[in-house]
Amino acid sequence: MTEPSIIFVDDDSHIRKAMTQTLTLEDLPVSCFESAELGLELITPEYNGVVLCDYNMPGMDGLEMLNAIQALDNTIPVIILTGQGDISTAVSAMQQGAYDFIEKPFDHDALIELLHHALEKRHLALENRRLKAQLRHLARPGPRILGDTPSMQKVMDTITPILDISANTLLFGETGSGKDALARYIHENSPRGAHNFVAINCGAVPENLIESELFGHEAGAFTGADKRRIGKIEHAHLGTLFLDEVESMPMPLQIKLLRVLEEQKVERLGSNQVQDVDVRIIAATKADLKALSDEGSFRADLYYRLNVVKVDIPPLRERKEDIPMLFHHFVLIAAARYDRESIPLDASQAAHLMHHSWPGNVRELRNLAERYVLLGPSALDDSEPVAKADVSGRRTLAEMMDSFEHSVLTSALNACHGSIKDTMVQLGVARKTLYDKMKKHGLDKAQFKD
């Protein structure tokens, strides 16, 4: 169901019916309620609309509804309908934060215009809130997760509520899509961030060594074990253990890991004593663990233990609008590392990057950015993979034009370090046009300041 743009509350059924017809004809989705209590059930701090309510109602009146909405979010516009005797009360309500009031009987055109203005104000308030949150995110020390596309916003919406809890998390994504970076981001932004982040690639450690790597061993536990060694699980106590390529873990080890998850205890090889551990597990895989568990090559009970929260990381080809921003970010890092100048992409170069299918995902883009810093723009011309067009999916002309416009804006803002004046000159557009385009593509100048 589409979220209504207008929530209308009035105890008179005839007025509710008339208002529904009026607003529907104006293409303003509306939900009507006979009481303030019912209307409030639909309102959250994320509500992207306006509340229109009568002042005189049985039970909770319009002023009480206004106060309840302001307690949730004081930027939600509330317009109050009043009778002639309620004018002084309505003025008082405005002093307490109401957006406006309309006297009955009201003028149709005036109401519609007022609602449109109120909706625009609400949209701007939510957009400002989003941008401020993004700026706080970018200003934080430690790992960053960059991306404004809906698929990456979905990733952030999934992980943000679990940062403060220790739920085991399963990251699913193709090779190079950023599973390690996301795991580090979750750890660094959680209460466990002050403790160890311990990573192990289950597919890179030989099968005869991985048990010792994870659980540790006592001196003399096996040939060559000349001293005690603390395992990865124990070393991650109070912190986070990141298990990359968890689908490669041998079956006997899966059983032992399951026991650790259930009991929060670990026993070193060659020891009869158990150690208490408090560890959050973040596992990563490029395989379908559910399918593997169904066929018996991965324990189903371990899969469900790890899969408390699942995060699907989109491949780079599904978030192409993020490529110019990501490339610029990697260029700045590489330039600082090699003490080289960072040369911003021009529009044609950015568009060139966005036409590649990126089978190596973010890792491939990062490697190209390093070559670009070391070799200059010729690195793009000499890179065979980038020259390949992406024919994996078809897009409409409008979608391609939007992608190109996004890349041009991003490249210009990067080159001008977020300066609106310089970007206007480079692109030859008016200030209002530039701001409108930036708003359309969810861009903020602060993203591009060094």
Short mmCIF file of C-alpha atoms in Angstrom, two decimals, residues 50 81 90 104 110 117 132 139 160 189 220 256 268-269 283 302 323 348 416:
data_model
loop_
_atom_site.label_atom_id
_atom_site.label_comp_id
_atom_site.label_asym_id
_atom_site.label_seq_id
_atom_site.Cartn_x
_atom_site.Cartn_y
_atom_site.Cartn_z
CA VAL A 50 1.05 16.13 6.21
CA LEU A 81 -9.50 22.93 10.56
CA ALA A 90 -6.21 27.85 16.32
CA LYS A 104 -14.60 26.29 7.79
CA ALA A 110 -6.38 27.65 -0.95
CA HIS A 117 3.54 23.88 0.43
CA LYS A 132 22.96 15.39 8.06
CA ALA A 139 32.87 12.47 9.37
CA THR A 160 22.19 0.33 11.38
CA ASN A 189 30.61 1.29 14.99
CA GLY A 220 52.84 -30.39 22.95
CA LYS A 256 33.02 -27.38 16.99
CA ARG A 268 42.25 -25.22 23.06
CA LEU A 269 43.71 -28.28 21.34
CA ALA A 283 30.39 -14.62 8.60
CA LEU A 302 25.19 -23.71 11.98
CA ILE A 323 31.21 4.38 -9.18
CA SER A 348 33.74 11.11 -20.38
CA CYS A 416 35.85 21.47 -7.87
#
